[in-house]
Coordinates of C-alpha atoms in Angstrom, one line a residue:
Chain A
X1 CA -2.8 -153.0 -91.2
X2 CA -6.2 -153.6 -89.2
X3 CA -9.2 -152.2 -90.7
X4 CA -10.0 -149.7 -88.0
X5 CA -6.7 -148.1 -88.1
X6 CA -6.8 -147.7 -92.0
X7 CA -10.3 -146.1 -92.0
X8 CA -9.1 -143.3 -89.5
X9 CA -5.9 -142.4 -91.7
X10 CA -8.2 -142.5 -95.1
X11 CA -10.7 -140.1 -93.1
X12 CA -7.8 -137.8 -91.6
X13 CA -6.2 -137.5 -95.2
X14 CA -9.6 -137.5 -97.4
X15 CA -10.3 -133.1 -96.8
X16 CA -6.2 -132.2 -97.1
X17 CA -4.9 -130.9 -100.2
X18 CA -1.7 -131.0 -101.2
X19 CA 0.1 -127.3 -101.6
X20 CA 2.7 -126.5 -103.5
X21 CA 5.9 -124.9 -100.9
X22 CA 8.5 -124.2 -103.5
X23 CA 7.5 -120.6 -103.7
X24 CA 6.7 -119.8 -100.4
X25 CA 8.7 -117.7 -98.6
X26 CA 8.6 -119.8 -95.2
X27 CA 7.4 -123.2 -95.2
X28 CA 6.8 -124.9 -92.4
X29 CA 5.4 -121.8 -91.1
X30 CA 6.5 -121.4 -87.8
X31 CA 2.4 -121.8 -86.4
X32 CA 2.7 -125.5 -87.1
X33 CA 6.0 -126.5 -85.5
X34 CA 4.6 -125.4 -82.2
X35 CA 2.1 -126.5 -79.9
X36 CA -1.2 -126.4 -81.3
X37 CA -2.9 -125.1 -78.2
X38 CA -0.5 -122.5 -77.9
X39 CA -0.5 -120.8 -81.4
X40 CA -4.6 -122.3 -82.2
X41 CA -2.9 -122.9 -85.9
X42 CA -5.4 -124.5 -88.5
X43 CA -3.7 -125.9 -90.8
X44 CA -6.6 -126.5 -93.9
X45 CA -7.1 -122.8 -93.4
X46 CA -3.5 -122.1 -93.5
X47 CA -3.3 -124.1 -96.7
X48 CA -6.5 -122.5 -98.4
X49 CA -5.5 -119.0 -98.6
X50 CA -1.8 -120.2 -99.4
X51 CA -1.2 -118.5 -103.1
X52 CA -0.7 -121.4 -105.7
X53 CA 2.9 -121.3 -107.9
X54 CA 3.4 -118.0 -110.5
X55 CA 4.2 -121.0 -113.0
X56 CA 0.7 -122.5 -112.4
X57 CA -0.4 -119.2 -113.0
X58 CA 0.9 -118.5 -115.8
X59 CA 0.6 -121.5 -117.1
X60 CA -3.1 -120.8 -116.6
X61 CA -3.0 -117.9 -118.7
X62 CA -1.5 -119.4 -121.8
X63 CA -3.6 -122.1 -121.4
X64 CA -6.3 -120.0 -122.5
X65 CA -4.7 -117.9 -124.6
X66 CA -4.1 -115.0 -122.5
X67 CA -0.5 -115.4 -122.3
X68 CA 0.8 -112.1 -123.9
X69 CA -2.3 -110.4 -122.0
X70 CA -2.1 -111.7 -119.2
X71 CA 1.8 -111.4 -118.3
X72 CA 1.8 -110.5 -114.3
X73 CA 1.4 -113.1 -112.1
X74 CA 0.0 -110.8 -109.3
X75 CA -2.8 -110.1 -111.4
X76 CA -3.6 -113.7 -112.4
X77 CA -3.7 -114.5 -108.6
X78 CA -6.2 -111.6 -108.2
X79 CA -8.8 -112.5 -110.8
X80 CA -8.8 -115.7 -109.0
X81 CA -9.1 -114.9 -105.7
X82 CA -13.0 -114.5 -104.2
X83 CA -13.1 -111.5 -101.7
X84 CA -14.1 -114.3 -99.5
X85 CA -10.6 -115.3 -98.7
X86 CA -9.8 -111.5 -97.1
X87 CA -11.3 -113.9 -93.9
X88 CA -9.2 -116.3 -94.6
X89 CA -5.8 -114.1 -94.5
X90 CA -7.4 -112.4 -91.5
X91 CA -7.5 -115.2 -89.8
X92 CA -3.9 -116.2 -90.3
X93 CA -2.5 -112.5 -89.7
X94 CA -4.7 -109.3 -88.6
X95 CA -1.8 -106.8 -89.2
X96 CA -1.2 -107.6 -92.8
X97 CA -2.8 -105.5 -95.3
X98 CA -5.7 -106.5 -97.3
X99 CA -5.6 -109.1 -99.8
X100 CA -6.3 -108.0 -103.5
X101 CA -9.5 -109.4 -104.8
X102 CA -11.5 -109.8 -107.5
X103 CA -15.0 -108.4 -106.4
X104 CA -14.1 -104.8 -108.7
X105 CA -13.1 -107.2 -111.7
X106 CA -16.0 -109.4 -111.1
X107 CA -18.2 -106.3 -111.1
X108 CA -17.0 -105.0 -114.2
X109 CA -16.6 -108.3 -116.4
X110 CA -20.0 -109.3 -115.8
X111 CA -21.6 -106.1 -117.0
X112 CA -19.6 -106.5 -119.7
X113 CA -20.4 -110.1 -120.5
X114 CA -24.1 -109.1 -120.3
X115 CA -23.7 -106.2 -123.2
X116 CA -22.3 -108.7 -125.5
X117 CA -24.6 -111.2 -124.9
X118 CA -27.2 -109.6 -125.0
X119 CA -26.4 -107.8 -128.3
X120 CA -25.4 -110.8 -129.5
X121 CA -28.9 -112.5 -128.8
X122 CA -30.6 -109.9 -129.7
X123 CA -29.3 -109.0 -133.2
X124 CA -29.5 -113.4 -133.8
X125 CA -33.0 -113.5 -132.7
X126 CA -34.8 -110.5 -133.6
X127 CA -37.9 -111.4 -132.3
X128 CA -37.6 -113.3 -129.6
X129 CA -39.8 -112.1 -126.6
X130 CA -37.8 -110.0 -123.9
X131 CA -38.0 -112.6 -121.2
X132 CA -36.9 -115.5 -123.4
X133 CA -34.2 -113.1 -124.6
X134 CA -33.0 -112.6 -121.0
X135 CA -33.3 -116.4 -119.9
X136 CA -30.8 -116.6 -123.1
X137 CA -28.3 -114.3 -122.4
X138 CA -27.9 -116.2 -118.7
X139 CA -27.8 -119.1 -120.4
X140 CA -25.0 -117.9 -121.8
X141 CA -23.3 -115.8 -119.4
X142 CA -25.2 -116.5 -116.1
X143 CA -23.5 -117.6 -113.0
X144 CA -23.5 -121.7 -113.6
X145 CA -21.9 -120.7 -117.2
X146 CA -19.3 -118.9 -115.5
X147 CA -18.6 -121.5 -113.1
X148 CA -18.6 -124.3 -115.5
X149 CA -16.2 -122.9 -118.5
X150 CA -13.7 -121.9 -115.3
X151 CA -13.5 -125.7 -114.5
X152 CA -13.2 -126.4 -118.5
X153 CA -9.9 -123.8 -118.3
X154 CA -8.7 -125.4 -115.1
X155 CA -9.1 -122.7 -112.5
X156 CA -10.7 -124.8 -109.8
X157 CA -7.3 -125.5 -108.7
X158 CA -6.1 -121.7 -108.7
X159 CA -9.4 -120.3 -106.5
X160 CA -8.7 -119.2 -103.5
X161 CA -12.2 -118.9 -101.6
X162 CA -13.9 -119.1 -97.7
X163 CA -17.4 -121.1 -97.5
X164 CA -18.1 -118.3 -95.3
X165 CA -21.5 -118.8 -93.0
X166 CA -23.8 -115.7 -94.0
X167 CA -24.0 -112.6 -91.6
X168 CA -27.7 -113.1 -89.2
X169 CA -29.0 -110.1 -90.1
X170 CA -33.4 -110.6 -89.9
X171 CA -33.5 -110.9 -93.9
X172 CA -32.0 -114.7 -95.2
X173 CA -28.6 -114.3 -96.9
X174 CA -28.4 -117.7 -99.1
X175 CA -24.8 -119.1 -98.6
X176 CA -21.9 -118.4 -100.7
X177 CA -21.8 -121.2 -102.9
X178 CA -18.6 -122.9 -105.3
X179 CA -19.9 -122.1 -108.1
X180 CA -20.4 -118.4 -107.2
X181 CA -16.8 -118.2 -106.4
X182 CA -15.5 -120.1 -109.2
X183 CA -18.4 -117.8 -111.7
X184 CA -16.1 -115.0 -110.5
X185 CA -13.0 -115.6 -112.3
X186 CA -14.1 -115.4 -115.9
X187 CA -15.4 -112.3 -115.4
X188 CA -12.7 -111.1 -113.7
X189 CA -10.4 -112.2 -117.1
X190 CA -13.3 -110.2 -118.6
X191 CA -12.4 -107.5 -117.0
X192 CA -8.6 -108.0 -117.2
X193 CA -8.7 -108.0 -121.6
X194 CA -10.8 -104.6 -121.3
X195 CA -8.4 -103.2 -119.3
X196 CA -5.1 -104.2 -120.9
X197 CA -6.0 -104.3 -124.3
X198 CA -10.0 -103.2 -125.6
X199 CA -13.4 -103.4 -125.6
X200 CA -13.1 -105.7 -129.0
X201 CA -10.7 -107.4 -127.7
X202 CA -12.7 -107.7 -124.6
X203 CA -15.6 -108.9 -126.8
X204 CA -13.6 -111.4 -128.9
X205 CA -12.8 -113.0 -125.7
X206 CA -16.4 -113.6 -124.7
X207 CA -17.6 -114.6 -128.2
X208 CA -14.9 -117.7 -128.4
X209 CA -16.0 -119.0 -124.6
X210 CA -19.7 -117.8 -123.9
X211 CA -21.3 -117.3 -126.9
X212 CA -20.2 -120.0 -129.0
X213 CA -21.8 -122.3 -126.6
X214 CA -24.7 -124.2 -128.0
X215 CA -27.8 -122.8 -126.3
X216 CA -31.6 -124.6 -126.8
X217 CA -33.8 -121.7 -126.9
X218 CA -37.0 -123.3 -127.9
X219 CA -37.4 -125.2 -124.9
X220 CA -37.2 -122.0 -122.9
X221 CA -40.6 -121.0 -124.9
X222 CA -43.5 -122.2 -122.7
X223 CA -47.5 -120.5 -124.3
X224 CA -50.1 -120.4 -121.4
X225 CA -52.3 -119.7 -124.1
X226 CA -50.4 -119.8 -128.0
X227 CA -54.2 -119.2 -130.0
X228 CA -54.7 -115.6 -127.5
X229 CA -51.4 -115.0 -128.3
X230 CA -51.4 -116.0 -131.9
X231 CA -54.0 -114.0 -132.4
X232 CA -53.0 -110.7 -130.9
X233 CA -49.1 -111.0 -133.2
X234 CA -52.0 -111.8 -136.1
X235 CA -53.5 -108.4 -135.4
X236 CA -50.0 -106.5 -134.9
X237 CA -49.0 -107.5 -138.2
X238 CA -52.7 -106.3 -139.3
X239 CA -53.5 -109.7 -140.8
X240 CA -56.9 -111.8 -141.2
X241 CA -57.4 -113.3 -137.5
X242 CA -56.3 -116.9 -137.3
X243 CA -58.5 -119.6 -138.2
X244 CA -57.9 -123.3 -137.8
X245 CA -58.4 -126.2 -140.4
X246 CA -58.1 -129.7 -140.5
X247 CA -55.7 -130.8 -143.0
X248 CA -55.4 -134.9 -141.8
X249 CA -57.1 -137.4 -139.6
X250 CA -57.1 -140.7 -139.2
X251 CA -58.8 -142.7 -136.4
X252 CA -61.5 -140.4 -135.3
X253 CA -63.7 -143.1 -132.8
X254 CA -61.2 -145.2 -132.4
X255 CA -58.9 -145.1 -128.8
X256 CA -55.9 -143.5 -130.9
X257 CA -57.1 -140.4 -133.6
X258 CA -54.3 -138.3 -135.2
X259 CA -55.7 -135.2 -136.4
X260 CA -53.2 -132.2 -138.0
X261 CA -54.5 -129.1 -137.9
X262 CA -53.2 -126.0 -140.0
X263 CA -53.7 -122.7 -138.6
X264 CA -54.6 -120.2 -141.6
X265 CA -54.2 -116.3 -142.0
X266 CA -56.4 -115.6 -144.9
X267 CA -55.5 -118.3 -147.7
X268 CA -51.6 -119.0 -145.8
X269 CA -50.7 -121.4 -144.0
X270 CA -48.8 -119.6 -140.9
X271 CA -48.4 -123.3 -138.7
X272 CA -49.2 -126.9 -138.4
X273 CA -49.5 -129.0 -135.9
X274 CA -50.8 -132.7 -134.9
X275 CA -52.1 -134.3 -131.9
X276 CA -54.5 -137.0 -130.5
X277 CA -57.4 -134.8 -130.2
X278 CA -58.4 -131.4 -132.3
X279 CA -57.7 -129.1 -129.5
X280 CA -54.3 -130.6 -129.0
X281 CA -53.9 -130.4 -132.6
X282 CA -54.8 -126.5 -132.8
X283 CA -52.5 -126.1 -129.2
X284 CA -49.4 -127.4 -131.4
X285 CA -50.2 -125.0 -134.4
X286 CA -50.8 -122.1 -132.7
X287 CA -47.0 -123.1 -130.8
X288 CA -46.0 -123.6 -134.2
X289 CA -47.0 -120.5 -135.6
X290 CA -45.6 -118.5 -132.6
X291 CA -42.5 -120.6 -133.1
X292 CA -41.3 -119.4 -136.7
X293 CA -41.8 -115.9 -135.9
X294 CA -40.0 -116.2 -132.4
X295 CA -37.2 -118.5 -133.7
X296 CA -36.2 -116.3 -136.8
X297 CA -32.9 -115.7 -136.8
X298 CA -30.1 -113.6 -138.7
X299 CA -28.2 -115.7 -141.0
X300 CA -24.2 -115.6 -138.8
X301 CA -22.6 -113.6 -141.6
X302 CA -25.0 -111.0 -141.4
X303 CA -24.3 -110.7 -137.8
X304 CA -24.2 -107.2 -137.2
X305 CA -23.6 -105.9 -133.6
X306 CA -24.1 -102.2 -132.2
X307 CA -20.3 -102.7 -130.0
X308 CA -18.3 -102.9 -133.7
X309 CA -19.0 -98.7 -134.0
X310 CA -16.0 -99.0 -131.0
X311 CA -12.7 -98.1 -133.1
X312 CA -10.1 -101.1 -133.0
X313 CA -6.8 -101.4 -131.6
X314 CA -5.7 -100.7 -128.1
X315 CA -6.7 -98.1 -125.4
X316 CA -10.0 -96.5 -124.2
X317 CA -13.2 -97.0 -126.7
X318 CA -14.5 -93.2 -126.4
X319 CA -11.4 -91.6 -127.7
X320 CA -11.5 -89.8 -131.0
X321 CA -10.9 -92.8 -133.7
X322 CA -12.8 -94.1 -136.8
X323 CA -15.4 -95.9 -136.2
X324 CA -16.5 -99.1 -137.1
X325 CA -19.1 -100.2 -139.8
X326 CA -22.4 -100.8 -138.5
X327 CA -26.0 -100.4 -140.5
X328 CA -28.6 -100.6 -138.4
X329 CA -31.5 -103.5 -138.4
X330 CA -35.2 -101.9 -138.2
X331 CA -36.5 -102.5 -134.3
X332 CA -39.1 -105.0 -134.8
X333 CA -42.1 -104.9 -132.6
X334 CA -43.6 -108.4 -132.7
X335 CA -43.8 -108.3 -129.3
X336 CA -47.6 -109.2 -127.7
X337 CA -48.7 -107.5 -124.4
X338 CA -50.2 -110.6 -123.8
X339 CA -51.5 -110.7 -120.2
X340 CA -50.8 -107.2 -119.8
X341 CA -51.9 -104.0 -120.2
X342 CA -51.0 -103.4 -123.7
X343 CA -52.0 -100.1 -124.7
X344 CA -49.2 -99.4 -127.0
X345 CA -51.3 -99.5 -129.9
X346 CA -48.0 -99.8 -131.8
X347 CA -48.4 -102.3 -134.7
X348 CA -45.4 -104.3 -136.5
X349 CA -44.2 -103.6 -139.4
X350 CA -43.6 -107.4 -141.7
X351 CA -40.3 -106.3 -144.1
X352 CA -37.4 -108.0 -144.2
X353 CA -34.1 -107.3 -143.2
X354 CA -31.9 -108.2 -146.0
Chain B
X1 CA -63.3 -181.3 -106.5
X2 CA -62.6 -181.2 -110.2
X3 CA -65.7 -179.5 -111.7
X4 CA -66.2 -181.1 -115.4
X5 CA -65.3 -178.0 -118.3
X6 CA -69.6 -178.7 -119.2
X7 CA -70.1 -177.3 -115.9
X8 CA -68.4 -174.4 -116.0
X9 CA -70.0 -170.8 -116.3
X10 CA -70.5 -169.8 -119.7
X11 CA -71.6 -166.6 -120.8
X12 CA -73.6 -167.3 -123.9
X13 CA -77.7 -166.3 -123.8
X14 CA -80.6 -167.5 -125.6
X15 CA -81.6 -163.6 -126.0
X16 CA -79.3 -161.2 -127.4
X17 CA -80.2 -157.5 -125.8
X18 CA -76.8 -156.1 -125.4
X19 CA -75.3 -158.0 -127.8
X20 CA -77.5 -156.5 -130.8
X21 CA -75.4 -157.2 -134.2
X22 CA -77.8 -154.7 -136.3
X23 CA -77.8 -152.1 -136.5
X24 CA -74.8 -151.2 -138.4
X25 CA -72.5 -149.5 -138.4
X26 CA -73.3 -148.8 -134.8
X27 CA -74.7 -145.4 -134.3
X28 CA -72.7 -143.2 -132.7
X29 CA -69.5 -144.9 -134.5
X30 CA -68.0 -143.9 -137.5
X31 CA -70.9 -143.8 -140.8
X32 CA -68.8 -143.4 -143.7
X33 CA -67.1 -145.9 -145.4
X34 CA -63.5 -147.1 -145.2
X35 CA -61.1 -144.3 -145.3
X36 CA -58.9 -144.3 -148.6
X37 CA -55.8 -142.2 -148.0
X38 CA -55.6 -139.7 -151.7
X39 CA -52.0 -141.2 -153.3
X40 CA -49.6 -138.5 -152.2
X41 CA -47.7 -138.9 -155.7
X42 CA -50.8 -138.0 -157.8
X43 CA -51.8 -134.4 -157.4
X44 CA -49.4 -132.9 -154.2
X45 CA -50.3 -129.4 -154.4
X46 CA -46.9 -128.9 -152.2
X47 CA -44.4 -130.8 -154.7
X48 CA -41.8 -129.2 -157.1
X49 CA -40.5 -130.4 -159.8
X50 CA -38.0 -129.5 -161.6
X51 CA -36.9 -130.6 -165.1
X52 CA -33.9 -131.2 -166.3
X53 CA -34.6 -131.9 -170.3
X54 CA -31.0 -132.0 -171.4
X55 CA -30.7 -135.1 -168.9
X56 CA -34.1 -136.1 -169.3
X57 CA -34.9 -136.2 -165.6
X58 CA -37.3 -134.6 -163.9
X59 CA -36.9 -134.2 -160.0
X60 CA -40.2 -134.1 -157.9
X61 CA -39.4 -133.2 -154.6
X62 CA -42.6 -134.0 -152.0
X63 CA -42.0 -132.9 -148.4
X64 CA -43.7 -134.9 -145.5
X65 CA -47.1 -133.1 -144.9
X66 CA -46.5 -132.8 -141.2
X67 CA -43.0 -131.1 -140.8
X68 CA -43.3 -127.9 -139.0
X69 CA -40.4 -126.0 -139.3
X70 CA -39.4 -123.1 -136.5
X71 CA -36.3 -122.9 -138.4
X72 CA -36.3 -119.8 -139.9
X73 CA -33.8 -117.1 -141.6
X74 CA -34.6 -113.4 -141.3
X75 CA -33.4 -113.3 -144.9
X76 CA -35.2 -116.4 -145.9
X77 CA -38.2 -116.2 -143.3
X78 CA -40.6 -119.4 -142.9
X79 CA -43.6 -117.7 -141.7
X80 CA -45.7 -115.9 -143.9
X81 CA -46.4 -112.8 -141.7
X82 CA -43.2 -112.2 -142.0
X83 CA -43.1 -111.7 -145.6
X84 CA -45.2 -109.6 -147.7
X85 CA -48.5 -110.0 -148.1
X86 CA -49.5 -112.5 -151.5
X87 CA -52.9 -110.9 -153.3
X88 CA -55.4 -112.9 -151.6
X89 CA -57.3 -114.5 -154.5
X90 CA -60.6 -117.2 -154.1
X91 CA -58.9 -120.4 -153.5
X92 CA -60.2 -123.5 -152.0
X93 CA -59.1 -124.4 -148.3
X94 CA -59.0 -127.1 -145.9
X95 CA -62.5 -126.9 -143.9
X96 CA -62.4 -125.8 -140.3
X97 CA -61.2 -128.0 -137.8
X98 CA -64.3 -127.5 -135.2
X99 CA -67.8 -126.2 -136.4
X100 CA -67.6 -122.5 -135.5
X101 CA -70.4 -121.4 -132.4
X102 CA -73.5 -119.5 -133.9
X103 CA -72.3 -115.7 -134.3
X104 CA -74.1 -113.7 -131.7
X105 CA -75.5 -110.0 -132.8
X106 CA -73.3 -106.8 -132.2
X107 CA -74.3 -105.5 -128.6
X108 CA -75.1 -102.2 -128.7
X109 CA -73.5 -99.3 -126.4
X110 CA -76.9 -99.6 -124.5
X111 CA -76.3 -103.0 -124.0
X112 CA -72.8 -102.8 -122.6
X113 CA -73.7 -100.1 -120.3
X114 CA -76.6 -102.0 -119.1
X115 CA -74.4 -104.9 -118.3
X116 CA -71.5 -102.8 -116.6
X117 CA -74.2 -100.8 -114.3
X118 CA -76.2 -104.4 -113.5
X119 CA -72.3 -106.2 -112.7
X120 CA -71.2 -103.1 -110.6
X121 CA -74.6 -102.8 -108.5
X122 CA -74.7 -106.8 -107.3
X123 CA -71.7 -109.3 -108.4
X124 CA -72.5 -111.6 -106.9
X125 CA -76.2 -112.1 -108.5
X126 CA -75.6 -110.3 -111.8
X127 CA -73.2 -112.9 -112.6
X128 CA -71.2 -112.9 -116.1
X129 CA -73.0 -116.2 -116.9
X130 CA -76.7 -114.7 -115.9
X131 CA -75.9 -111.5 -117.4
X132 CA -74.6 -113.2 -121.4
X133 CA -77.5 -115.2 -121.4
X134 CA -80.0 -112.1 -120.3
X135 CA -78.2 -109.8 -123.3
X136 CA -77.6 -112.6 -125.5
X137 CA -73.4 -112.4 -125.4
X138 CA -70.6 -114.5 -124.3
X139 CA -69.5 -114.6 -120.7
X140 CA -66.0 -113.5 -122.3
X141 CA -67.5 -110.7 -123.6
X142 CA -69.7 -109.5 -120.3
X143 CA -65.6 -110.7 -118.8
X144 CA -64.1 -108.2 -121.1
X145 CA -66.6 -105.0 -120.8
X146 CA -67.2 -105.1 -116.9
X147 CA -64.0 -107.0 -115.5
X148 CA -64.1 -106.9 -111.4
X149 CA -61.7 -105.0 -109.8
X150 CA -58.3 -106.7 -109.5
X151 CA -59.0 -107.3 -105.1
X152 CA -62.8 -108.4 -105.8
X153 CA -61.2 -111.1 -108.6
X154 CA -58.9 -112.9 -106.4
X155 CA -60.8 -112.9 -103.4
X156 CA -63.7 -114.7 -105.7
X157 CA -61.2 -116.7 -106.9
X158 CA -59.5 -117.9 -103.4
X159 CA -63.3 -118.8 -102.9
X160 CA -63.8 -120.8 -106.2
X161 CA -60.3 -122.5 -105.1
X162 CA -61.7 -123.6 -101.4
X163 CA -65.2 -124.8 -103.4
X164 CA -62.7 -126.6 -105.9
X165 CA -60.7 -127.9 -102.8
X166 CA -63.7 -129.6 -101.5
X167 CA -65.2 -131.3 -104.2
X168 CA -61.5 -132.9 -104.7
X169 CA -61.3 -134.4 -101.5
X170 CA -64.9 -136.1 -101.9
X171 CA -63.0 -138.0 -105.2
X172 CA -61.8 -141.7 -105.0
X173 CA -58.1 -143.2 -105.1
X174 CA -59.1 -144.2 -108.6
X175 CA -60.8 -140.8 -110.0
X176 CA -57.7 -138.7 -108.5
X177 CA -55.4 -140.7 -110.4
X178 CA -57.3 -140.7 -113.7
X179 CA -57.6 -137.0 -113.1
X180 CA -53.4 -137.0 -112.1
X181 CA -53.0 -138.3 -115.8
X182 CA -55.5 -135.5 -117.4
X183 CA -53.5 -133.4 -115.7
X184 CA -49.9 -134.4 -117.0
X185 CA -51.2 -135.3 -120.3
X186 CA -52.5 -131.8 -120.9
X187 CA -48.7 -130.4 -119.5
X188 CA -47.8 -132.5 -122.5
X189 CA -49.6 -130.9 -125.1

């Protein structure tokens, strides 16, 4: 085969994908076998918005353990189709009535993947700072999770999608991406477990793919200022102001000093830190200080979380049931208005929760 | 033209101005003597020991003095403001790391209203480093008690910014980059 001829066939076969036909009910569709300039047939947009097989489906259910959930094919092949493929099937035939979509599912499942992370977070890390808490919770649940534990299940091959070009209206309208559409069909199986079984069940379902995903919270903890800050948690929990002293050095003159500095509360010790000059030093244990308080967390036994009052067992969470068992943690208010207004005046109150 | 290694440029002098041995230590260098690190197994105010006389051992645990730990329980917390509060008895402590600035006097309610009235009539010349050193405060303090409104700060500060810009532009290739390094060292803190 000459080069040049081998190229063009790689190129013209590189954006097809291969459908499955056994369950369609016509295949070749009759668009294809005549001439193209007659009928204007596209086949890769024919072939996007062409359902995959109900055993793929299914398949995909049991896969994630969804199989006695999960048992109608139909709905499978709506949590996993964007509303972006109604242009798709549009395109192929105007007459033909809508095409059922995800977008209520989506809706639905991601509120409810943002209450149980967000609890969950929350009762873990009592005092973490409310914008740390919600970088967490989309670390968690945001949209690149979403997309990325629907390729780990193996439903990039069930999404049924349209990169559709966005509307020019005068405000911009940032593109409809992969990942969105992919982000859409976890939370559409969300949705689908609250529906058919429960809220817990719902929540169970979350807790195995979302929230037992390793998330590095320190490093979304960045001070401007840890000593002003330091020093304003000091006064909430209506302790001596912070003081810094020098526990170590070594190498003072020289081109390389190490100095640790402690950062006191009265006679304790409330964080160290080291560095290669004594402001850098103090920097680090004021961060360091800041850090145990923000980076407490509830041992995992003791997890307790405010959606387990919701009675068990199937069917709608409000009805008239026992409810679960749930003491309730004291609200701590570590919390610094730091570079705000601040006149709260409310002041922290240093127990702890056994 | 091979130059003989007796020819060659030496930099030896008779006189020895900038080379002065004495004397020493240098001033401005380190004055004490030779640093003896105390033997951390003699005396570690942090270890615990625990006996075990049936055995005759005796465990003596001695963590590394710089191991900050954020990790934390909220039923085993590592921070002491979140437990309760020791009784704080007369115990000697580690001196402070910096050599705190002279404590200025209390300013009076006079005072501050002297300084708000004076900073509202003329920013510009009542500014809050001319008006701390007439009352005898800190410029964060005169900052704190007669803040600019939030318009008059940021159009003071686009202005600082512009002065800053300029003075930037005068630096050399070499001066930016040392700056540059500042810079990203400090991120690093």
């Amino acid at each position: 085969m000459v080069y040049g001829r081998k190229r063009l066939v790689a190129s013209a076969v590189k954006n097809l994908t291969a459908i499955s036909a056994s369950h369609l009910p016509k295949f070749p569709p009759s668009q294809a076998t005549k001439s193209p300039k007659a009928t204007n047939f596209d086949a890769e947009a024919w072939a996007a918005i062409q359902p995959p097989p109900p055993s793929a489906l299914s398949a995909f259910a049991h896969r994630i353990g969804l199989g006695a959930v999960l048992t109608d094919t139909d709905v499978i092949l709506q949590a996993c189709t964007h509303p972006s493929a109604q242009y798709l099937a549009k395109q192929q035939d105007p007459n033909a009535p809508p095409l059922a979509t995800n977008a209520h599912l989506g809706v639905l499942g991601n509120a409810l993947m943002g209450l149980f992370a967000t609890e969950y977070v929350h009762a873990s890390y009592p005092y973490l700072p409310t914008r740390v808490l919600k970088a967490a919770v989309t670390a968690h649940v945001g949209p690149l999770t979403c997309s990325n534990v629907a390729q780990e299940m193996g439903a990039a091959s069930l999404l049924r999608w349209h990169r559709q070009p966005p509307a020019p209206t005068g405000s911009y309208q940032a593109p409809l991406q992969r990942s969105d559409a992919l982000a859409s069909i976890p939370r559409s199986l969300t949705a689908l477990v609250y529906q058919t079984r429960s809220l817990p069940s719902a929540r169970q379902f979350v807790h195995s793919y979302f929230l037992s995903r390793e998330v590095d919270i320190r490093s979304m903890i960045k001070f401007v200022d840890p000593k002003k800050a330091l020093k304003e948690m000091v006064q909430k929990f209506q302790r001596e102001p912070p003081k810094s002293r020098l526990l170590k050095e070594t190498g003072r003159f020289s081109n390389s000093p190490i100095f640790v500095v402690g950062i006191y509360s009265g006679n304790d010790q409330i964080g160290e830190g080291f560095g290669a000059s004594l402001r850098m030093a103090e920097y680090r244990a004021a961060e360091d200080a800041l850090l145990r308080v923000y980076l407490t967390r509830t041992p995992p036994e003791q997890l307790q979380l405010p959606t387990s009052t919701f009675p068990l067992g199937v069917g709608d969470v409000f009805r008239d049931a026992p409810e679960g068992m749930y003491v309730p943690p004291s609200l701590e208010q570590a919390e610094i208005m730091y570079a705000s207004g601040g006149n709260s005046g409310a002041v922290a109150q240093s127990s702890i929760t056994a | 033209m091979l130059r003989s290694i007796a020819s060659a440029p030496s930099f030896t002098r008779a006189y020895a101005t900038k080379l002065a041995k004495w004397p020493r230590p240098k001033p401005g260098t380190a004055e004490r003597p030779a640093y003896h690190a105390p033997d951390p197994l003699l005396n570690n105010p942090k270890a615990v020991v625990t006996e075990l006389p049936d055995e005759d051992l005796t465990f003596i645990h001695r963590p590394p003095p710089t191991a900050p730990s954020p990790f934390s329980l909220t039923t085993n917390p590592v921070s002491p403001l979140l437990r309760p509060r020791p009784p704080q008895a007369e115990m000697p402590l580690p001196p402070p790391s910096r050599t705190p600035s002279k404590e200025l006097p209390r300013a009076s309610g006079q005072t501050m209203s002297e300084i708000r009235r004076l900073r509202a009539l003329d920013p510009e010349r009542y500014t809050c480093g001319v008006l701390a050193r007439k009352f005898n405060v800190t410029r964060g303090f005169v900052q704190a008690i007669a803040a600019l409104k939030k318009s008059q700060r940021k159009s003071k500060k686009r202005a600082q910014e512009l002065v800053h810009q300029q003075a930037r532009d005068k630096w050399s290739e070499k001066k930016t980059t040392l700056m540059m390094i500042k810079t990203k060292r400090r991120e690093l803190w």
